mmCIF file of C-alpha atoms and ligand atoms in Angstrom:
data_model
loop_
_atom_site.group_PDB
_atom_site.id
_atom_site.type_symbol
_atom_site.label_atom_id
_atom_site.label_comp_id
_atom_site.label_asym_id
_atom_site.label_seq_id
_atom_site.Cartn_x
_atom_site.Cartn_y
_atom_site.Cartn_z
ATOM 1 C CA UNK R 1 -1.958 24.133 25.178
ATOM 2 C CA UNK R 2 -0.165 22.837 22.269
ATOM 3 C CA UNK R 3 3.409 21.349 21.745
ATOM 4 C CA UNK R 4 4.641 22.316 19.526
ATOM 5 C CA UNK R 5 7.261 20.290 17.031
ATOM 6 C CA UNK R 6 9.416 21.800 14.744
ATOM 7 C CA UNK R 7 11.502 19.594 12.561
ATOM 8 C CA UNK R 8 14.784 21.246 12.527
ATOM 9 C CA UNK R 9 15.020 20.743 16.271
ATOM 10 C CA UNK R 10 14.236 16.966 16.063
ATOM 11 C CA UNK R 11 16.204 13.624 15.143
ATOM 12 C CA UNK R 12 14.672 12.025 11.906
ATOM 13 C CA UNK R 13 13.728 9.229 13.235
ATOM 14 C CA UNK R 14 11.715 11.334 15.861
ATOM 15 C CA UNK R 15 9.934 13.442 13.340
ATOM 16 C CA UNK R 16 9.100 10.181 11.282
ATOM 17 C CA UNK R 17 7.506 8.847 14.283
ATOM 18 C CA UNK R 18 5.305 12.299 15.187
ATOM 19 C CA UNK R 19 4.224 12.349 11.418
ATOM 20 C CA UNK R 20 2.861 8.559 11.383
ATOM 21 C CA UNK R 21 1.023 8.723 14.472
ATOM 22 C CA UNK R 22 -0.626 11.964 13.553
ATOM 23 C CA UNK R 23 -1.507 11.573 9.821
ATOM 24 C CA UNK R 24 -3.915 8.204 10.662
ATOM 25 C CA UNK R 25 -4.867 5.784 9.615
ATOM 26 C CA UNK R 26 -2.916 5.483 6.998
ATOM 27 C CA UNK R 27 -4.494 2.089 3.999
ATOM 28 C CA UNK R 28 -1.730 -0.180 3.255
ATOM 29 C CA UNK R 29 -0.899 -0.418 -0.292
ATOM 30 C CA UNK R 30 0.213 -4.515 -0.443
ATOM 31 C CA UNK R 31 2.654 -3.978 -3.622
ATOM 32 C CA UNK R 32 3.127 -7.190 -5.969
ATOM 33 C CA UNK R 33 6.578 -6.862 -7.801
ATOM 34 C CA UNK R 34 8.493 -9.166 -10.155
ATOM 35 C CA UNK R 35 12.201 -8.463 -10.560
ATOM 36 C CA UNK R 36 13.562 -8.910 -14.135
ATOM 37 C CA UNK R 37 14.642 -12.166 -13.253
ATOM 38 C CA UNK R 38 10.950 -13.485 -12.620
ATOM 39 C CA UNK R 39 11.279 -13.680 -8.180
ATOM 40 C CA UNK R 40 7.826 -12.597 -7.053
ATOM 41 C CA UNK R 41 8.125 -10.021 -4.187
ATOM 42 C CA UNK R 42 5.266 -8.307 -1.726
ATOM 43 C CA UNK R 43 5.466 -5.424 0.717
ATOM 44 C CA UNK R 44 3.469 -3.314 2.573
ATOM 45 C CA UNK R 45 3.253 0.645 1.774
ATOM 46 C CA UNK R 46 0.899 2.835 3.952
ATOM 47 C CA UNK R 47 2.180 6.049 2.359
ATOM 48 C CA UNK R 48 -0.459 5.380 -0.135
ATOM 49 C CA UNK R 49 -3.359 7.273 -1.702
ATOM 50 C CA UNK R 50 -5.191 8.386 -5.141
ATOM 51 C CA UNK R 51 -2.700 11.066 -7.166
ATOM 52 C CA UNK R 52 -5.144 10.965 -10.102
ATOM 53 C CA UNK R 53 -9.176 10.054 -10.992
ATOM 54 C CA UNK R 54 -8.746 10.231 -14.649
ATOM 55 C CA UNK R 55 -6.853 9.218 -15.795
ATOM 56 C CA UNK R 56 -6.697 6.833 -13.086
ATOM 57 C CA UNK R 57 -3.406 7.098 -10.960
ATOM 58 C CA UNK R 58 -2.360 5.863 -7.694
ATOM 59 C CA UNK R 59 0.779 6.380 -5.683
ATOM 60 C CA UNK R 60 3.121 5.414 -2.740
ATOM 61 C CA UNK R 61 6.134 6.036 -1.221
ATOM 62 C CA UNK R 62 9.278 4.067 -0.939
ATOM 63 C CA UNK R 63 11.493 5.472 1.870
ATOM 64 C CA UNK R 64 14.423 5.332 0.860
ATOM 65 C CA UNK R 65 15.200 2.407 -1.746
ATOM 66 C CA UNK R 66 13.661 -0.869 -1.353
ATOM 67 C CA UNK R 67 13.055 -4.153 -3.340
ATOM 68 C CA UNK R 68 9.578 -3.416 -4.844
ATOM 69 C CA UNK R 69 10.734 0.391 -6.561
ATOM 70 C CA UNK R 70 14.066 -1.836 -7.717
ATOM 71 C CA UNK R 71 11.685 -4.281 -9.936
ATOM 72 C CA UNK R 72 8.939 -1.512 -10.658
ATOM 73 C CA UNK R 73 12.083 0.571 -12.414
ATOM 74 C CA UNK R 74 13.144 -3.371 -13.482
ATOM 75 C CA UNK R 75 9.853 -4.269 -14.924
ATOM 76 C CA UNK R 76 7.156 -1.291 -15.034
ATOM 77 C CA UNK R 77 4.639 -3.031 -13.461
ATOM 78 C CA UNK R 78 3.337 -3.526 -9.853
ATOM 79 C CA UNK R 79 -0.085 -4.397 -7.965
ATOM 80 C CA UNK R 80 -1.555 -2.949 -5.274
ATOM 81 C CA UNK R 81 -3.949 -5.862 -3.302
ATOM 82 C CA UNK R 82 -6.255 -4.470 -0.424
ATOM 83 C CA UNK R 83 -4.107 -5.257 2.735
ATOM 84 C CA UNK R 84 -7.337 -6.700 4.919
ATOM 85 C CA UNK R 85 -7.924 -7.677 8.637
ATOM 86 C CA UNK R 86 -7.726 -11.342 8.092
ATOM 87 C CA UNK R 87 -4.517 -11.249 6.365
ATOM 88 C CA UNK R 88 -2.953 -8.687 8.777
ATOM 89 C CA UNK R 89 -0.312 -11.256 10.153
ATOM 90 C CA UNK R 90 0.780 -12.147 7.087
ATOM 91 C CA UNK R 91 0.992 -8.154 5.689
ATOM 92 C CA UNK R 92 3.044 -8.235 8.797
ATOM 93 C CA UNK R 93 5.484 -10.923 7.786
ATOM 94 C CA UNK R 94 5.696 -9.694 4.424
ATOM 95 C CA UNK R 95 7.389 -6.596 5.294
ATOM 96 C CA UNK R 96 10.373 -8.512 6.879
ATOM 97 C CA UNK R 97 13.882 -7.103 4.778
ATOM 98 C CA UNK R 98 13.993 -10.235 2.703
ATOM 99 C CA UNK R 99 16.966 -10.394 0.079
ATOM 100 C CA UNK R 100 16.028 -9.177 -3.184
ATOM 101 C CA UNK R 101 16.415 -13.230 -4.353
ATOM 102 C CA UNK R 102 13.351 -14.947 -1.758
ATOM 103 C CA UNK R 103 10.409 -15.380 -3.117
ATOM 104 C CA UNK R 104 8.257 -13.319 -0.385
ATOM 105 C CA UNK R 105 4.695 -15.149 -1.347
ATOM 106 C CA UNK R 106 6.596 -18.409 -0.197
ATOM 107 C CA UNK R 107 8.493 -17.369 2.383
ATOM 108 C CA UNK R 108 5.658 -15.902 3.704
ATOM 109 C CA UNK R 109 3.096 -18.736 3.078
ATOM 110 C CA UNK R 110 0.823 -16.817 0.583
ATOM 111 C CA UNK R 111 -0.395 -18.342 -1.956
ATOM 112 C CA UNK R 112 -0.761 -15.930 -5.713
ATOM 113 C CA UNK R 113 -2.463 -15.822 -8.260
ATOM 114 C CA UNK R 114 -2.170 -14.533 -12.264
ATOM 115 C CA UNK R 115 -3.207 -10.950 -12.532
ATOM 116 C CA UNK R 116 -5.395 -10.064 -15.475
ATOM 117 C CA UNK R 117 -3.423 -7.154 -17.190
ATOM 118 C CA UNK R 118 -0.055 -7.459 -15.655
ATOM 119 C CA UNK R 119 3.227 -9.726 -14.477
ATOM 120 C CA UNK R 120 3.393 -9.208 -11.042
ATOM 121 C CA UNK R 121 0.448 -11.678 -9.381
ATOM 122 C CA UNK R 122 -1.752 -10.704 -7.074
ATOM 123 C CA UNK R 123 -2.793 -12.009 -3.396
ATOM 124 C CA UNK R 124 -5.647 -14.868 -3.693
ATOM 125 C CA UNK R 125 -6.858 -14.054 -0.497
ATOM 126 C CA UNK R 126 -6.937 -10.495 -0.968
ATOM 127 C CA UNK R 127 -10.552 -9.297 -1.855
ATOM 128 C CA UNK R 128 -9.070 -6.457 -4.289
ATOM 129 C CA UNK R 129 -6.361 -5.824 -6.126
ATOM 130 C CA UNK R 130 -5.343 -2.462 -8.638
ATOM 131 C CA UNK R 131 -3.344 -3.359 -11.686
ATOM 132 C CA UNK R 132 -0.476 -0.248 -12.477
ATOM 133 C CA UNK R 133 1.876 0.643 -14.868
ATOM 134 C CA UNK R 134 4.094 2.517 -13.802
ATOM 135 C CA UNK R 135 3.264 6.169 -14.245
ATOM 136 C CA UNK R 136 6.836 8.027 -13.240
ATOM 137 C CA UNK R 137 8.766 8.201 -9.960
ATOM 138 C CA UNK R 138 9.213 11.569 -8.183
ATOM 139 C CA UNK R 139 12.045 11.530 -5.749
ATOM 140 C CA UNK R 140 11.108 14.157 -2.907
ATOM 141 C CA UNK R 141 13.692 14.330 0.156
ATOM 142 C CA UNK R 142 14.756 10.931 1.536
ATOM 143 C CA UNK R 143 11.118 9.156 -0.297
ATOM 144 C CA UNK R 144 10.598 7.727 -3.724
ATOM 145 C CA UNK R 145 6.961 8.610 -4.821
ATOM 146 C CA UNK R 146 5.650 5.886 -7.283
ATOM 147 C CA UNK R 147 3.195 6.472 -9.334
ATOM 148 C CA UNK R 148 1.347 3.937 -11.107
ATOM 149 C CA UNK R 149 -1.381 4.077 -14.027
ATOM 150 C CA UNK R 150 -4.240 1.514 -13.199
ATOM 151 C CA UNK R 151 -4.978 -0.615 -16.011
ATOM 152 C CA UNK R 152 -7.338 -2.597 -13.669
ATOM 153 C CA UNK R 153 -9.246 -3.164 -10.408
ATOM 154 C CA UNK R 154 -10.400 -6.446 -9.969
ATOM 155 C CA UNK R 155 -12.690 -7.093 -6.282
ATOM 156 C CA UNK R 156 -13.799 -10.309 -5.193
ATOM 157 C CA UNK R 157 -17.462 -10.515 -6.094
ATOM 158 C CA UNK R 158 -18.805 -11.658 -2.777
ATOM 159 C CA UNK R 159 -17.581 -7.826 -1.414
ATOM 160 C CA UNK R 160 -19.090 -6.213 -4.283
ATOM 161 C CA UNK R 161 -22.385 -4.602 -2.814
ATOM 162 C CA UNK R 162 -25.639 -3.801 -4.770
ATOM 163 C CA UNK R 163 -24.119 -0.635 -6.536
ATOM 164 C CA UNK R 164 -20.881 -2.380 -8.054
ATOM 165 C CA UNK R 165 -18.338 -0.582 -5.597
ATOM 166 C CA UNK R 166 -16.997 -2.883 -2.367
ATOM 167 C CA UNK R 167 -18.897 -3.200 0.929
ATOM 168 C CA UNK R 168 -16.142 -1.593 3.179
ATOM 169 C CA UNK R 169 -17.333 -3.883 5.737
ATOM 170 C CA UNK R 170 -16.949 -6.827 3.438
ATOM 171 C CA UNK R 171 -13.608 -5.325 1.621
ATOM 172 C CA UNK R 172 -12.292 -4.962 5.916
ATOM 173 C CA UNK R 173 -9.184 -3.168 5.115
ATOM 174 C CA UNK R 174 -6.421 -2.947 7.692
ATOM 175 C CA UNK R 175 -4.930 0.480 8.500
ATOM 176 C CA UNK R 176 -1.442 1.354 9.578
ATOM 177 C CA UNK R 177 -1.305 3.854 12.302
ATOM 178 C CA UNK R 178 1.584 5.065 14.385
ATOM 179 C CA UNK R 179 4.323 3.024 16.565
ATOM 180 C CA UNK R 180 3.546 -0.881 16.016
ATOM 181 C CA UNK R 181 -0.460 -0.018 15.886
ATOM 182 C CA UNK R 182 -2.993 -1.174 13.315
ATOM 183 C CA UNK R 183 -6.446 -0.129 12.890
ATOM 184 C CA UNK R 184 -9.233 -2.615 13.054
ATOM 185 C CA UNK R 185 -12.441 -1.979 10.274
ATOM 186 C CA UNK R 186 -13.848 0.659 11.548
ATOM 187 C CA UNK R 187 -17.298 1.845 12.203
ATOM 188 C CA UNK R 188 -19.203 3.703 9.210
ATOM 189 C CA UNK R 189 -21.886 6.808 9.488
ATOM 190 C CA UNK R 190 -23.245 7.692 5.963
ATOM 191 C CA UNK R 191 -23.018 11.794 5.325
ATOM 192 C CA UNK R 192 -24.712 13.156 2.153
ATOM 193 C CA UNK R 193 -22.515 16.223 1.032
ATOM 194 C CA UNK R 194 -24.223 19.663 0.912
ATOM 195 C CA UNK R 195 -26.172 20.979 -1.913
ATOM 196 C CA UNK R 196 -25.141 24.548 -2.729
HETATM 197 C C1 FMN B 1 1.784 -1.972 7.631
HETATM 198 C C2 FMN B 1 3.429 -1.604 7.455
HETATM 199 C C3 FMN B 1 3.418 0.033 6.395
HETATM 200 C C4 FMN B 1 4.319 0.006 5.849
HETATM 201 N N1 FMN B 1 4.733 1.498 4.841
HETATM 202 C C5 FMN B 1 5.410 1.823 4.753
HETATM 203 C C6 FMN B 1 5.682 2.662 3.568
HETATM 204 O O1 FMN B 1 4.635 3.135 3.549
HETATM 205 N N2 FMN B 1 6.997 2.966 2.823
HETATM 206 C C7 FMN B 1 8.181 1.969 3.339
HETATM 207 O O2 FMN B 1 9.179 2.171 2.929
HETATM 208 N N3 FMN B 1 7.806 1.502 4.422
HETATM 209 C C8 FMN B 1 6.760 0.828 4.751
HETATM 210 N N4 FMN B 1 7.062 -0.067 5.792
HETATM 211 C C9 FMN B 1 8.157 -0.826 5.854
HETATM 212 C C10 FMN B 1 8.207 -1.775 4.054
HETATM 213 O O3 FMN B 1 7.088 -3.108 3.868
HETATM 214 C C11 FMN B 1 9.784 -2.866 4.358
HETATM 215 O O4 FMN B 1 10.791 -1.917 4.345
HETATM 216 C C12 FMN B 1 9.298 -4.149 3.377
HETATM 217 O O5 FMN B 1 10.639 -4.734 4.072
HETATM 218 C C13 FMN B 1 10.167 -3.485 2.333
HETATM 219 O O6 FMN B 1 10.212 -4.250 1.509
HETATM 220 P P1 FMN B 1 10.667 -4.306 -0.370
HETATM 221 O O7 FMN B 1 11.957 -4.319 -0.160
HETATM 222 O O8 FMN B 1 10.483 -6.145 -0.531
HETATM 223 O O9 FMN B 1 9.863 -3.606 -0.898
HETATM 224 C C14 FMN B 1 6.182 -0.894 5.802
HETATM 225 C C15 FMN B 1 5.507 -2.192 6.828
HETATM 226 C C16 FMN B 1 4.285 -1.948 7.716
HETATM 227 C C17 FMN B 1 4.853 -3.332 8.330
#
């Protein structure tokens, strides 16, 4: 037996709850930006993934027009910081609807540090950050898909494994589930891809 949910029969809010409790776990892009006036902003976005590998392009989705999107449209730059488990409370705090002129790093007690290639600062305690310039914004329904060309990924050296990529356990990314639920670092099992 299955229950069938048709978006035509449900309110937007009800279907949103279904989508976000079904498509889980979602990694969290902790997006830092600056406004044209230089005010820093940081906010979490869990509708986040890779758009292209070569050239490397990443994307996140703004449901409606929010300050992060506005800043990116103004400056053409953003940074996606990994939202790690030890930082979860500050990630959540940064999702409050602060007014546009509030420095959200200061508002949530978060230390920033300069990025390597772009003006928006990165979250100092985040284990890895992806520095982007705006590729394009695509409007889809009530959302805006923001794509960024990756200029650099910076990884704290202590979370790098021997192969030069982040170790999952040390990176310890938090994830977003449905409702008010968050995922902690899950267990890992290695499986090799089948050879033809
Ligand atoms: C873990 C988490 C994930 C979120 N993911 C999204 C998302 O994918 N898209 C979105 O529009 N809002 C998302 N939100 C809500 C935004 O963070 C919130 O609206 C925030 O105020 C936006 O900040 P800004 O206006 O400074 O950009 C999320 C909130 C949390 C706590």
